[in-house]
Amino acid sequence: MTTLTDQEFLRYSRHLLIPEVGLSGQEKLKASSALIIGTGGLGSPISLYLAAAGIGRIGLVDYDVVDSSNLQRQIIHSEETLGKLKVDSARARMLGLNPFIQVDAYNEPFTAENAMQIATGYDIIIDGTDNFPTRYLSNDVAAFLGIPNVYGSIYQFDGQASVFDAKNGPCYRCLFPAPPPPHLVPSCGDGGVLGILAGTIGSIQATEAIKMLLGIGSSLLGRLLLYNALDMTFDYVNLKKNPKCPVCGENPTITELIDYEAFCGVPGHHTEEWPSEWDVSALQLKEMLGAPSKPILLDVREPHERQISDLPNSVNIPYGELASRLSELNTAQEIVIFCRTGNRSLHAIEILLGAGFRKLKNLEGGINEWAEDVDTSLPIY
């Protein structure tokens, strides 16, 4: 006996017409559940399309609030939900799209302490995060629960997607046994991302999730999809299960969740706590610039960012070029490093310290804080 209502028959009629889905497949989707980690760029299309497809129960994990800078790519949110919790904003939009589903919101970071409790009972995990600690955590949780993990990643014009399933193929650790060094990890917050790229990769993740739940087609299990939006190219890398994988190998050494922030050397969620010994606020920098002995202002942003906002008399050495251009700086001078929000500049301090520089300060909050607290004529971006 069908579990679809008359309203659902009409709603899902285009699915019912597809032989690979049909009535039994739509009932299967209604009986399925999916946990989405992140309701940002990737989580937006994933959430919308899984809701529209009729996945019976969808879990959303996030702890952030909607900001205007999100709306360039996080299409599940809107001007009306600025300042609201992302999980609440996303949940309302999903139920507005399809009131016949259940959406469970978890307004908290996904951590080793709560991940198993949150994820237990779901049929699949879909990783829409933007940091390595949570990616490794999502992978390990899926492996321990014996469920698939649909992976996606975006940066500027490049995207990746795959399906990891420790029971039937490689997991994320088979591909990336160890995270890259923290100072080499780019982020969308530092390097930017083409907004629609999130839609492309997120839609691919949603497609893979639905195929896995239905048991149809050939998934990305064992393949890593590489997409470049600028060239409009799709490439694939074949993946194999690593017999020495610490999680899903023949002799696993990781059998329970670990400290993923320590493992990756970076925070798994946003934090505003930087080492206080390097910090200088925008107001403090203003006072320093008014003193007879002024510090050197080192801008480690990309040149095109200086067209948006700039500090007078600053020296521009992009972060990626800093190590090869240290000779342009003087170790005897006091240097205040800044970027957009204070992240790249903090990593720049690590490079300079390693080269023997000691008179260093980091502009906390970057030029955006300067624009907010000192020169309000500058745009915040």
mmCIF file of C-alpha atoms in Angstrom:
data_model
loop_
_atom_site.group_PDB
_atom_site.id
_atom_site.type_symbol
_atom_site.label_atom_id
_atom_site.label_comp_id
_atom_site.label_asym_id
_atom_site.label_seq_id
_atom_site.Cartn_x
_atom_site.Cartn_y
_atom_site.Cartn_z
ATOM 1 C CA MET A 1 0.000 0.000 0.000
ATOM 2 C CA THR A 2 1.366 3.389 -0.978
ATOM 3 C CA THR A 3 2.412 5.875 1.676
ATOM 4 C CA LEU A 4 1.981 8.877 -0.633
ATOM 5 C CA THR A 5 -0.975 11.192 -0.191
ATOM 6 C CA ASP A 6 -3.005 12.498 -3.137
ATOM 7 C CA GLN A 7 -1.175 15.814 -2.827
ATOM 8 C CA GLU A 8 2.184 14.040 -2.948
ATOM 9 C CA PHE A 9 1.168 12.081 -6.047
ATOM 10 C CA LEU A 10 0.709 15.376 -7.853
ATOM 11 C CA ARG A 11 3.794 17.002 -6.306
ATOM 12 C CA TYR A 12 6.120 14.170 -7.317
ATOM 13 C CA SER A 13 4.441 13.299 -10.606
ATOM 14 C CA ARG A 14 7.573 14.007 -12.660
ATOM 15 C CA HIS A 15 9.469 11.533 -10.504
ATOM 16 C CA LEU A 16 6.735 8.962 -10.777
ATOM 17 C CA LEU A 17 7.042 9.075 -14.571
ATOM 18 C CA ILE A 18 10.720 8.047 -14.473
ATOM 19 C CA PRO A 19 11.063 4.241 -14.562
ATOM 20 C CA GLU A 20 14.172 4.333 -12.353
ATOM 21 C CA VAL A 21 12.212 6.183 -9.653
ATOM 22 C CA GLY A 22 8.509 5.481 -10.023
ATOM 23 C CA LEU A 23 6.158 4.951 -7.124
ATOM 24 C CA SER A 24 8.426 2.560 -5.215
ATOM 25 C CA GLY A 25 11.366 4.916 -5.553
ATOM 26 C CA GLN A 26 9.405 7.934 -4.357
ATOM 27 C CA GLU A 27 8.188 5.949 -1.379
ATOM 28 C CA LYS A 28 11.787 4.999 -0.705
ATOM 29 C CA LEU A 29 12.806 8.668 -0.734
ATOM 30 C CA LYS A 30 9.990 9.508 1.651
ATOM 31 C CA ALA A 31 11.215 6.787 4.018
ATOM 32 C CA SER A 32 14.836 7.978 3.765
ATOM 33 C CA SER A 33 16.815 10.421 5.860
ATOM 34 C CA ALA A 34 19.831 12.611 5.145
ATOM 35 C CA LEU A 35 22.066 14.703 7.391
ATOM 36 C CA ILE A 36 23.497 17.860 5.815
ATOM 37 C CA ILE A 37 26.541 19.362 7.519
ATOM 38 C CA GLY A 38 26.492 23.091 6.781
ATOM 39 C CA THR A 39 23.772 25.344 5.379
ATOM 40 C CA GLY A 40 26.078 27.655 3.430
ATOM 41 C CA GLY A 41 27.145 27.687 -0.201
ATOM 42 C CA LEU A 42 27.007 23.930 -0.740
ATOM 43 C CA GLY A 43 24.313 23.279 1.839
ATOM 44 C CA SER A 44 21.899 25.691 0.136
ATOM 45 C CA PRO A 45 21.326 23.759 -3.127
ATOM 46 C CA ILE A 46 21.684 20.434 -1.336
ATOM 47 C CA SER A 47 18.961 21.352 1.160
ATOM 48 C CA LEU A 48 16.609 22.822 -1.432
ATOM 49 C CA TYR A 49 16.831 19.917 -3.851
ATOM 50 C CA LEU A 50 16.574 17.201 -1.207
ATOM 51 C CA ALA A 51 13.536 18.954 0.223
ATOM 52 C CA ALA A 52 11.974 19.276 -3.216
ATOM 53 C CA ALA A 53 12.748 15.616 -3.953
ATOM 54 C CA GLY A 54 10.768 14.497 -0.927
ATOM 55 C CA ILE A 55 13.443 13.063 1.362
ATOM 56 C CA GLY A 56 11.312 12.244 4.393
ATOM 57 C CA ARG A 57 13.664 13.481 7.112
ATOM 58 C CA ILE A 58 16.474 15.977 6.632
ATOM 59 C CA GLY A 59 18.843 17.117 9.362
ATOM 60 C CA LEU A 60 20.658 20.459 9.203
ATOM 61 C CA VAL A 61 23.788 21.169 11.239
ATOM 62 C CA ASP A 62 25.115 24.732 11.481
ATOM 63 C CA TYR A 63 25.734 27.318 14.191
ATOM 64 C CA ASP A 64 26.176 30.523 12.196
ATOM 65 C CA VAL A 65 23.798 33.404 11.466
ATOM 66 C CA VAL A 66 22.899 34.796 8.058
ATOM 67 C CA ASP A 67 25.146 37.644 6.922
ATOM 68 C CA SER A 68 24.796 39.805 3.831
ATOM 69 C CA SER A 69 28.110 38.461 2.481
ATOM 70 C CA ASN A 70 26.510 34.993 2.395
ATOM 71 C CA LEU A 71 23.808 35.890 -0.105
ATOM 72 C CA GLN A 72 26.121 35.880 -3.144
ATOM 73 C CA ARG A 73 26.069 32.058 -3.034
ATOM 74 C CA GLN A 74 23.937 30.846 -0.109
ATOM 75 C CA ILE A 75 20.659 31.011 -1.982
ATOM 76 C CA ILE A 76 18.538 29.305 0.646
ATOM 77 C CA HIS A 77 18.779 32.482 2.752
ATOM 78 C CA SER A 78 17.499 35.976 1.970
ATOM 79 C CA GLU A 79 17.496 39.609 3.030
ATOM 80 C CA GLU A 80 14.519 38.801 5.250
ATOM 81 C CA THR A 81 16.573 36.308 7.272
ATOM 82 C CA LEU A 82 19.682 38.442 7.848
ATOM 83 C CA GLY A 83 20.835 38.017 11.429
ATOM 84 C CA LYS A 84 18.770 34.863 11.950
ATOM 85 C CA LEU A 85 20.171 31.420 12.653
ATOM 86 C CA LYS A 86 21.084 29.702 9.409
ATOM 87 C CA VAL A 87 19.428 26.436 10.414
ATOM 88 C CA ASP A 88 16.175 28.273 11.144
ATOM 89 C CA SER A 89 16.377 30.260 7.910
ATOM 90 C CA ALA A 90 17.068 27.114 5.882
ATOM 91 C CA ARG A 91 14.417 25.067 7.655
ATOM 92 C CA ALA A 92 11.723 27.671 7.011
ATOM 93 C CA ARG A 93 12.619 27.862 3.322
ATOM 94 C CA MET A 94 12.640 24.066 2.946
ATOM 95 C CA LEU A 95 9.269 23.618 4.635
ATOM 96 C CA GLY A 96 7.910 26.470 2.533
ATOM 97 C CA LEU A 97 9.016 24.512 -0.506
ATOM 98 C CA ASN A 98 7.753 21.154 0.738
ATOM 99 C CA PRO A 99 5.579 20.902 3.870
ATOM 100 C CA PHE A 100 5.423 17.097 3.552
ATOM 101 C CA ILE A 101 8.919 16.538 4.945
ATOM 102 C CA GLN A 102 10.505 16.691 8.394
ATOM 103 C CA VAL A 103 13.444 19.047 8.936
ATOM 104 C CA ASP A 104 15.463 18.730 12.137
ATOM 105 C CA ALA A 105 17.737 21.670 12.957
ATOM 106 C CA TYR A 106 20.890 21.349 15.052
ATOM 107 C CA ASN A 107 22.099 24.831 15.949
ATOM 108 C CA GLU A 108 25.561 23.794 17.116
ATOM 109 C CA PRO A 109 29.002 23.055 15.702
ATOM 110 C CA PHE A 110 29.513 19.489 14.472
ATOM 111 C CA THR A 111 32.198 18.204 16.851
ATOM 112 C CA ALA A 112 33.654 14.943 18.106
ATOM 113 C CA GLU A 113 31.556 15.384 21.241
ATOM 114 C CA ASN A 114 28.141 15.499 19.557
ATOM 115 C CA ALA A 115 28.645 14.092 16.033
ATOM 116 C CA MET A 116 27.725 10.468 16.692
ATOM 117 C CA GLN A 117 24.626 11.442 18.632
ATOM 118 C CA ILE A 118 23.470 13.773 15.857
ATOM 119 C CA ALA A 119 24.273 11.467 12.933
ATOM 120 C CA THR A 120 22.950 8.197 14.343
ATOM 121 C CA GLY A 121 19.718 7.206 12.587
ATOM 122 C CA TYR A 122 20.400 8.959 9.282
ATOM 123 C CA ASP A 123 20.884 7.001 6.063
ATOM 124 C CA ILE A 124 23.508 9.288 4.547
ATOM 125 C CA ILE A 125 25.744 12.222 5.435
ATOM 126 C CA ILE A 126 26.281 15.074 2.985
ATOM 127 C CA ASP A 127 29.327 17.199 3.702
ATOM 128 C CA GLY A 128 28.782 20.859 2.872
ATOM 129 C CA THR A 129 31.529 22.190 5.128
ATOM 130 C CA ASP A 130 34.493 24.425 4.356
ATOM 131 C CA ASN A 131 37.203 23.206 6.728
ATOM 132 C CA PHE A 132 39.373 20.127 7.091
ATOM 133 C CA PRO A 133 38.606 19.184 10.719
ATOM 134 C CA THR A 134 34.889 18.820 9.978
ATOM 135 C CA ARG A 135 35.569 16.944 6.713
ATOM 136 C CA TYR A 136 37.654 14.341 8.532
ATOM 137 C CA LEU A 137 35.069 14.199 11.296
ATOM 138 C CA SER A 138 32.187 13.697 8.833
ATOM 139 C CA ASN A 139 34.151 10.949 7.111
ATOM 140 C CA ASP A 140 34.943 9.085 10.307
ATOM 141 C CA VAL A 141 31.389 9.345 11.620
ATOM 142 C CA ALA A 142 30.034 7.940 8.343
ATOM 143 C CA ALA A 143 32.608 5.139 8.403
ATOM 144 C CA PHE A 144 31.795 4.171 11.982
ATOM 145 C CA LEU A 145 28.047 4.239 11.269
ATOM 146 C CA GLY A 146 28.460 2.328 8.001
ATOM 147 C CA ILE A 147 26.715 4.948 5.838
ATOM 148 C CA PRO A 148 27.843 6.886 2.738
ATOM 149 C CA ASN A 149 29.397 10.349 2.946
ATOM 150 C CA VAL A 150 28.847 12.653 -0.036
ATOM 151 C CA TYR A 151 31.774 15.068 -0.319
ATOM 152 C CA GLY A 152 32.035 18.460 -1.989
ATOM 153 C CA SER A 153 34.544 21.296 -1.964
ATOM 154 C CA ILE A 154 34.758 24.684 -3.722
ATOM 155 C CA TYR A 155 37.339 27.438 -4.105
ATOM 156 C CA GLN A 156 37.316 30.334 -6.568
ATOM 157 C CA PHE A 157 36.458 28.563 -9.882
ATOM 158 C CA ASP A 158 37.337 24.987 -8.863
ATOM 159 C CA GLY A 159 35.121 22.341 -7.337
ATOM 160 C CA GLN A 160 35.411 18.716 -6.270
ATOM 161 C CA ALA A 161 32.844 16.048 -5.501
ATOM 162 C CA SER A 162 32.874 12.368 -4.601
ATOM 163 C CA VAL A 163 31.088 9.699 -2.611
ATOM 164 C CA PHE A 164 32.961 7.977 0.198
ATOM 165 C CA ASP A 165 31.647 4.722 1.630
ATOM 166 C CA ALA A 166 34.002 2.723 3.812
ATOM 167 C CA LYS A 167 31.851 -0.411 3.486
ATOM 168 C CA ASN A 168 31.964 -0.519 -0.299
ATOM 169 C CA GLY A 169 34.947 1.574 -1.365
ATOM 170 C CA PRO A 170 37.407 4.271 -0.332
ATOM 171 C CA CYS A 171 36.789 6.818 2.381
ATOM 172 C CA TYR A 172 38.058 10.394 2.554
ATOM 173 C CA ARG A 173 41.147 9.301 4.482
ATOM 174 C CA CYS A 174 42.057 6.881 1.680
ATOM 175 C CA LEU A 175 42.405 9.929 -0.577
ATOM 176 C CA PHE A 176 43.811 12.354 2.008
ATOM 177 C CA PRO A 177 45.571 10.398 4.788
ATOM 178 C CA ALA A 178 46.780 13.631 6.364
ATOM 179 C CA PRO A 179 45.637 17.248 6.106
ATOM 180 C CA PRO A 180 47.820 19.849 4.396
ATOM 181 C CA PRO A 181 49.897 22.245 6.512
ATOM 182 C CA PRO A 182 47.600 24.925 7.986
ATOM 183 C CA HIS A 183 49.383 27.828 6.281
ATOM 184 C CA LEU A 184 48.799 26.234 2.861
ATOM 185 C CA VAL A 185 45.051 25.816 3.321
ATOM 186 C CA PRO A 186 43.109 28.338 1.202
ATOM 187 C CA SER A 187 39.601 29.350 2.145
ATOM 188 C CA CYS A 188 36.720 30.993 0.337
ATOM 189 C CA GLY A 189 36.856 33.736 2.953
ATOM 190 C CA ASP A 190 40.399 34.576 1.895
ATOM 191 C CA GLY A 191 40.467 33.741 -1.811
ATOM 192 C CA GLY A 192 36.817 34.072 -2.776
ATOM 193 C CA VAL A 193 34.491 31.775 -4.697
ATOM 194 C CA LEU A 194 32.291 32.133 -7.761
ATOM 195 C CA GLY A 195 28.786 32.103 -6.312
ATOM 196 C CA ILE A 196 27.249 29.767 -8.875
ATOM 197 C CA LEU A 197 30.064 27.234 -8.354
ATOM 198 C CA ALA A 198 28.403 26.346 -5.067
ATOM 199 C CA GLY A 199 25.205 25.628 -6.984
ATOM 200 C CA THR A 200 26.978 23.341 -9.438
ATOM 201 C CA ILE A 201 28.842 21.240 -6.874
ATOM 202 C CA GLY A 202 25.983 21.279 -4.364
ATOM 203 C CA SER A 203 23.575 20.064 -7.032
ATOM 204 C CA ILE A 204 25.982 17.250 -7.922
ATOM 205 C CA GLN A 205 26.125 16.270 -4.250
ATOM 206 C CA ALA A 206 22.326 16.280 -4.028
ATOM 207 C CA THR A 207 22.143 14.133 -7.173
ATOM 208 C CA GLU A 208 24.608 11.621 -5.760
ATOM 209 C CA ALA A 209 22.713 11.458 -2.469
ATOM 210 C CA ILE A 210 19.395 10.764 -4.187
ATOM 211 C CA LYS A 211 20.977 8.102 -6.425
ATOM 212 C CA MET A 212 22.528 6.414 -3.387
ATOM 213 C CA LEU A 213 19.246 6.449 -1.489
ATOM 214 C CA LEU A 214 17.410 5.034 -4.492
ATOM 215 C CA GLY A 215 20.141 2.552 -5.376
ATOM 216 C CA ILE A 216 20.212 3.607 -9.031
ATOM 217 C CA GLY A 217 22.862 4.603 -11.560
ATOM 218 C CA SER A 218 26.632 4.758 -11.151
ATOM 219 C CA SER A 219 27.760 6.939 -8.273
ATOM 220 C CA LEU A 220 30.996 8.853 -7.747
ATOM 221 C CA LEU A 221 32.128 6.149 -5.325
ATOM 222 C CA GLY A 222 35.710 5.420 -6.308
ATOM 223 C CA ARG A 223 35.961 8.571 -8.420
ATOM 224 C CA LEU A 224 36.865 12.155 -7.613
ATOM 225 C CA LEU A 225 35.173 14.687 -9.887
ATOM 226 C CA LEU A 226 37.217 17.812 -10.655
ATOM 227 C CA TYR A 227 35.277 20.737 -12.107
ATOM 228 C CA ASN A 228 36.630 24.027 -13.388
ATOM 229 C CA ALA A 229 33.964 26.644 -14.053
ATOM 230 C CA LEU A 230 36.322 29.004 -15.864
ATOM 231 C CA ASP A 231 37.201 26.400 -18.494
ATOM 232 C CA MET A 232 33.907 24.478 -18.147
ATOM 233 C CA THR A 233 35.767 21.182 -17.831
ATOM 234 C CA PHE A 234 34.987 18.006 -15.897
ATOM 235 C CA ASP A 235 37.785 15.568 -15.093
ATOM 236 C CA TYR A 236 37.845 12.427 -13.003
ATOM 237 C CA VAL A 237 40.460 10.730 -10.859
ATOM 238 C CA ASN A 238 39.960 7.063 -10.028
ATOM 239 C CA LEU A 239 40.239 6.285 -6.332
ATOM 240 C CA LYS A 240 41.065 3.008 -4.635
ATOM 241 C CA LYS A 241 40.543 1.806 -1.120
ATOM 242 C CA ASN A 242 43.757 2.099 0.850
ATOM 243 C CA PRO A 243 44.457 -1.152 2.734
ATOM 244 C CA LYS A 244 46.548 0.889 5.180
ATOM 245 C CA CYS A 245 43.823 3.485 5.794
ATOM 246 C CA PRO A 246 43.709 4.230 9.551
ATOM 247 C CA VAL A 247 39.896 4.163 9.544
ATOM 248 C CA CYS A 248 38.705 1.657 6.914
ATOM 249 C CA GLY A 249 41.896 -0.308 6.201
ATOM 250 C CA GLU A 250 42.758 -3.884 7.106
ATOM 251 C CA ASN A 251 44.182 -2.889 10.499
ATOM 252 C CA PRO A 252 42.530 0.384 11.501
ATOM 253 C CA THR A 253 44.282 2.488 14.097
ATOM 254 C CA ILE A 254 41.472 5.016 14.506
ATOM 255 C CA THR A 255 38.469 3.300 16.014
ATOM 256 C CA GLU A 256 36.809 6.247 17.702
ATOM 257 C CA LEU A 257 36.463 9.965 17.115
ATOM 258 C CA ILE A 258 39.596 12.009 17.808
ATOM 259 C CA ASP A 259 40.564 15.653 18.348
ATOM 260 C CA TYR A 260 40.165 16.838 14.762
ATOM 261 C CA GLU A 261 41.299 20.402 15.357
ATOM 262 C CA ALA A 262 44.575 19.136 16.811
ATOM 263 C CA PHE A 263 44.906 16.618 13.959
ATOM 264 C CA CYS A 264 44.483 19.326 11.302
ATOM 265 C CA GLY A 265 46.167 22.148 13.177
ATOM 266 C CA VAL A 266 43.305 24.552 12.456
ATOM 267 C CA PRO A 267 39.948 25.336 14.107
ATOM 268 C CA GLY A 268 36.973 23.307 12.962
ATOM 269 C CA HIS A 269 34.677 26.275 13.344
ATOM 270 C CA HIS A 270 34.974 30.034 13.200
ATOM 271 C CA THR A 271 36.714 31.673 16.104
ATOM 272 C CA GLU A 272 37.677 35.234 16.881
ATOM 273 C CA GLU A 273 40.298 34.252 19.440
ATOM 274 C CA TRP A 274 43.784 35.011 18.083
ATOM 275 C CA PRO A 275 47.037 34.997 20.051
ATOM 276 C CA SER A 276 46.841 38.230 22.044
ATOM 277 C CA GLU A 277 50.572 38.896 21.835
ATOM 278 C CA TRP A 278 50.260 39.788 18.129
ATOM 279 C CA ASP A 279 46.924 41.568 18.119
ATOM 280 C CA VAL A 280 46.431 45.264 17.610
ATOM 281 C CA SER A 281 42.977 46.763 17.155
ATOM 282 C CA ALA A 282 42.097 49.290 14.472
ATOM 283 C CA LEU A 283 41.848 52.039 17.096
ATOM 284 C CA GLN A 284 45.242 51.112 18.515
ATOM 285 C CA LEU A 285 46.744 51.166 15.033
ATOM 286 C CA LYS A 286 45.309 54.635 14.500
ATOM 287 C CA GLU A 287 47.219 55.827 17.576
ATOM 288 C CA MET A 288 50.398 54.115 16.389
ATOM 289 C CA LEU A 289 50.157 55.837 13.013
ATOM 290 C CA GLY A 290 49.846 59.191 14.762
ATOM 291 C CA ALA A 291 53.089 58.701 16.700
ATOM 292 C CA PRO A 292 56.437 60.115 15.489
ATOM 293 C CA SER A 293 57.787 56.611 14.827
ATOM 294 C CA LYS A 294 55.246 54.979 12.540
ATOM 295 C CA PRO A 295 55.176 51.247 11.818
ATOM 296 C CA ILE A 296 55.345 49.810 8.324
ATOM 297 C CA LEU A 297 51.931 48.711 7.077
ATOM 298 C CA LEU A 298 52.197 45.426 5.212
ATOM 299 C CA ASP A 299 49.147 44.496 3.117
ATOM 300 C CA VAL A 300 49.161 40.753 2.298
ATOM 301 C CA ARG A 301 45.972 40.871 0.223
ATOM 302 C CA GLU A 302 45.877 40.353 -3.523
ATOM 303 C CA PRO A 303 46.439 43.482 -5.674
ATOM 304 C CA HIS A 304 42.854 43.536 -6.949
ATOM 305 C CA GLU A 305 41.577 43.772 -3.363
ATOM 306 C CA ARG A 306 43.324 47.129 -2.973
ATOM 307 C CA GLN A 307 40.907 48.517 -5.544
ATOM 308 C CA ILE A 308 38.140 47.897 -3.005
ATOM 309 C CA SER A 309 39.783 49.440 0.047
ATOM 310 C CA ASP A 310 43.287 50.482 1.007
ATOM 311 C CA LEU A 311 45.338 52.031 3.787
ATOM 312 C CA PRO A 312 47.601 54.968 2.817
ATOM 313 C CA ASN A 313 51.342 54.294 2.465
ATOM 314 C CA SER A 314 50.945 50.544 2.882
ATOM 315 C CA VAL A 315 53.286 48.056 1.215
ATOM 316 C CA ASN A 316 51.575 45.313 -0.763
ATOM 317 C CA ILE A 317 53.150 41.861 -0.815
ATOM 318 C CA PRO A 318 50.474 39.198 -1.439
ATOM 319 C CA TYR A 319 50.548 36.355 1.063
ATOM 320 C CA GLY A 320 51.467 33.818 -1.603
ATOM 321 C CA GLU A 321 54.551 35.855 -2.561
ATOM 322 C CA LEU A 322 55.681 36.789 0.936
ATOM 323 C CA ALA A 323 58.219 33.993 1.457
ATOM 324 C CA SER A 324 60.056 34.914 -1.761
ATOM 325 C CA ARG A 325 60.022 38.687 -1.133
ATOM 326 C CA LEU A 326 61.264 38.929 2.447
ATOM 327 C CA SER A 327 64.285 40.925 1.291
ATOM 328 C CA GLU A 328 61.953 43.874 0.665
ATOM 329 C CA LEU A 329 61.302 44.163 4.414
ATOM 330 C CA ASN A 330 63.541 45.304 7.266
ATOM 331 C CA THR A 331 63.750 43.211 10.437
ATOM 332 C CA ALA A 332 64.622 46.337 12.441
ATOM 333 C CA GLN A 333 61.329 48.070 11.635
ATOM 334 C CA GLU A 334 58.030 47.518 13.380
ATOM 335 C CA ILE A 335 55.569 45.953 10.935
ATOM 336 C CA VAL A 336 51.790 45.791 11.210
ATOM 337 C CA ILE A 337 50.376 43.176 8.840
ATOM 338 C CA PHE A 338 46.801 43.321 7.608
ATOM 339 C CA CYS A 339 44.471 41.578 5.194
ATOM 340 C CA ARG A 340 40.699 41.554 4.809
ATOM 341 C CA THR A 341 39.701 40.049 8.164
ATOM 342 C CA GLY A 342 42.955 39.160 9.960
ATOM 343 C CA ASN A 343 43.340 35.542 8.868
ATOM 344 C CA ARG A 344 45.981 35.712 6.134
ATOM 345 C CA SER A 345 47.901 38.317 8.117
ATOM 346 C CA LEU A 346 48.126 35.968 11.087
ATOM 347 C CA HIS A 347 49.597 33.245 8.867
ATOM 348 C CA ALA A 348 51.959 35.868 7.428
ATOM 349 C CA ILE A 349 53.274 36.489 10.931
ATOM 350 C CA GLU A 350 54.254 32.809 11.130
ATOM 351 C CA ILE A 351 56.304 33.171 7.939
ATOM 352 C CA LEU A 352 57.974 36.348 9.152
ATOM 353 C CA LEU A 353 58.765 34.868 12.556
ATOM 354 C CA GLY A 354 60.458 31.952 10.864
ATOM 355 C CA ALA A 355 62.600 34.413 8.914
ATOM 356 C CA GLY A 356 63.816 36.233 12.014
ATOM 357 C CA PHE A 357 61.342 39.128 12.184
ATOM 358 C CA ARG A 358 60.241 39.999 15.708
ATOM 359 C CA LYS A 359 58.646 43.467 15.682
ATOM 360 C CA LEU A 360 55.312 42.289 14.348
ATOM 361 C CA LYS A 361 51.653 43.034 14.922
ATOM 362 C CA ASN A 362 48.486 41.676 13.361
ATOM 363 C CA LEU A 363 45.591 44.045 12.626
ATOM 364 C CA GLU A 364 42.776 42.181 14.327
ATOM 365 C CA GLY A 365 39.745 42.049 12.075
ATOM 366 C CA GLY A 366 41.788 43.310 9.131
ATOM 367 C CA ILE A 367 40.978 46.304 6.991
ATOM 368 C CA ASN A 368 37.293 45.567 7.486
ATOM 369 C CA GLU A 369 37.649 46.435 11.172
ATOM 370 C CA TRP A 370 39.515 49.597 10.182
ATOM 371 C CA ALA A 371 36.589 50.483 7.898
ATOM 372 C CA GLU A 372 34.129 49.849 10.701
ATOM 373 C CA ASP A 373 35.952 51.599 13.572
ATOM 374 C CA VAL A 374 38.206 54.240 11.989
ATOM 375 C CA ASP A 375 37.454 55.146 8.368
ATOM 376 C CA THR A 376 33.782 54.514 7.711
ATOM 377 C CA SER A 377 34.137 55.825 4.154
ATOM 378 C CA LEU A 378 35.800 52.529 3.214
ATOM 379 C CA PRO A 379 33.531 49.668 2.109
ATOM 380 C CA ILE A 380 33.392 46.434 4.098
ATOM 381 C CA TYR A 381 33.694 43.368 1.881
#
